[in-house]
One Martini backbone bead per residue (centre of mass of N, CA, C, O) as a GRO file, in nm:
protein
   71
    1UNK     BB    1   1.147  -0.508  -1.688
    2UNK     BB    2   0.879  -0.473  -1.477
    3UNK     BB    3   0.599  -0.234  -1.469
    4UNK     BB    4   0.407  -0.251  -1.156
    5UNK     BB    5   0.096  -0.083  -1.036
    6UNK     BB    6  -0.094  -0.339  -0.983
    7UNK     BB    7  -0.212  -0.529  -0.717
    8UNK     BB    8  -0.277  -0.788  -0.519
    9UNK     BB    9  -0.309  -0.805  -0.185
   10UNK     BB   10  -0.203  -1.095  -0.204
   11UNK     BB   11   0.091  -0.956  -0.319
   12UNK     BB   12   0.160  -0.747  -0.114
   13UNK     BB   13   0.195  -0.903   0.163
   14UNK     BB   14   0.388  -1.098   0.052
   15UNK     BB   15   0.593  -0.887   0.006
   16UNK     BB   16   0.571  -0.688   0.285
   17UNK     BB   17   0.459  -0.822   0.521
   18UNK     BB   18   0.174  -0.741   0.517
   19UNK     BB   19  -0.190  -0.705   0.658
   20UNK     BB   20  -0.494  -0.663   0.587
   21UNK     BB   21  -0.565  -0.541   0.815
   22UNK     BB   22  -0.327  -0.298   0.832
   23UNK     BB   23  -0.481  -0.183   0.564
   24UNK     BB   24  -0.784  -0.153   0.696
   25UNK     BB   25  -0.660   0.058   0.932
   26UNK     BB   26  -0.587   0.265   0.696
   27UNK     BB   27  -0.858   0.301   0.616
   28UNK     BB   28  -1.017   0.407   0.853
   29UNK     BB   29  -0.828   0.612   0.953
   30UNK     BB   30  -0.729   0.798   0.644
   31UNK     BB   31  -0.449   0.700   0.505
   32UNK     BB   32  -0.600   0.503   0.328
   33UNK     BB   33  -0.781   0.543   0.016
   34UNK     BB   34  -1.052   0.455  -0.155
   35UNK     BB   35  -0.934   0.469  -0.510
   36UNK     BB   36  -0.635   0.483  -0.468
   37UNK     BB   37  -0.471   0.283  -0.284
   38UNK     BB   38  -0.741   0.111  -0.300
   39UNK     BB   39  -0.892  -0.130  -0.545
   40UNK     BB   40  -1.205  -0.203  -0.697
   41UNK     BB   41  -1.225  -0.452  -0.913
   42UNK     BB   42  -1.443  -0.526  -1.173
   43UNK     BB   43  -1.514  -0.895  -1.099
   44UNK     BB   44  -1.266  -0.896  -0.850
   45UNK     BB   45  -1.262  -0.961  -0.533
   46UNK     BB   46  -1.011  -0.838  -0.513
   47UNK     BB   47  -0.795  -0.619  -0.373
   48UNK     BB   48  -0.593  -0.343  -0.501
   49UNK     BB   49  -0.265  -0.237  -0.508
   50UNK     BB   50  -0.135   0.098  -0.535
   51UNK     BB   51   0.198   0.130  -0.575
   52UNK     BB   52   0.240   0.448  -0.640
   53UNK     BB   53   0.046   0.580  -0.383
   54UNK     BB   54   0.219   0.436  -0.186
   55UNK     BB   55   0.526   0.565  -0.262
   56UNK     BB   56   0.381   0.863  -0.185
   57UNK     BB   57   0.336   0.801   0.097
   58UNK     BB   58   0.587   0.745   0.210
   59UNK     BB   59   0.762   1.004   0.105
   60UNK     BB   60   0.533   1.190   0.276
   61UNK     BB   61   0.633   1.000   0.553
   62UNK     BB   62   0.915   1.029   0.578
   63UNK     BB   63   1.195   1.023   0.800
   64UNK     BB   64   1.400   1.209   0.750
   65UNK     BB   65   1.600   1.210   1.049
   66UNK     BB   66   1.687   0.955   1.079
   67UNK     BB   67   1.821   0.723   1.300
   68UNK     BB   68   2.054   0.499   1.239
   69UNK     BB   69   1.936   0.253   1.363
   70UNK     BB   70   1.657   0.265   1.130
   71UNK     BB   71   1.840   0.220   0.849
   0.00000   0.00000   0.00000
């Protein structure tokens, strides 16, 4: 098994669906920060989304008690 610390951002959204600009609101808004989760790397046109500090954004904003119906 591959452990992959870090995508470009068109491989995040294909596997997440998730859309680049939903990525782009959420760094404007202060939620994910440029340098931290996505990262620009030289040379390269496109930006990498940090894998690492995505899945600790999650786990530090996941709902302990979600509701059975969202599980």
């Amino acid at each position: 098994m591959v452990n992959i610390e870090c995508v470009p951002i068109s491989a995040y959204c294909y596997t997440t669906g998730e859309t680049v600009d939903a990525i782009n609101k959420r760094i404007q808004r202060g939620v994910w920060r440029d340098g931290v989760h996505v990262l620009k790397v030289e040379g390269v046109k496109e930006r990498w989304i940090d894998l690492n500090e995505v899945a600790k954004w999650a786990r530090k904003n996941s709902i302990v008690n979600c509701p059975e119906e969202l599980q």
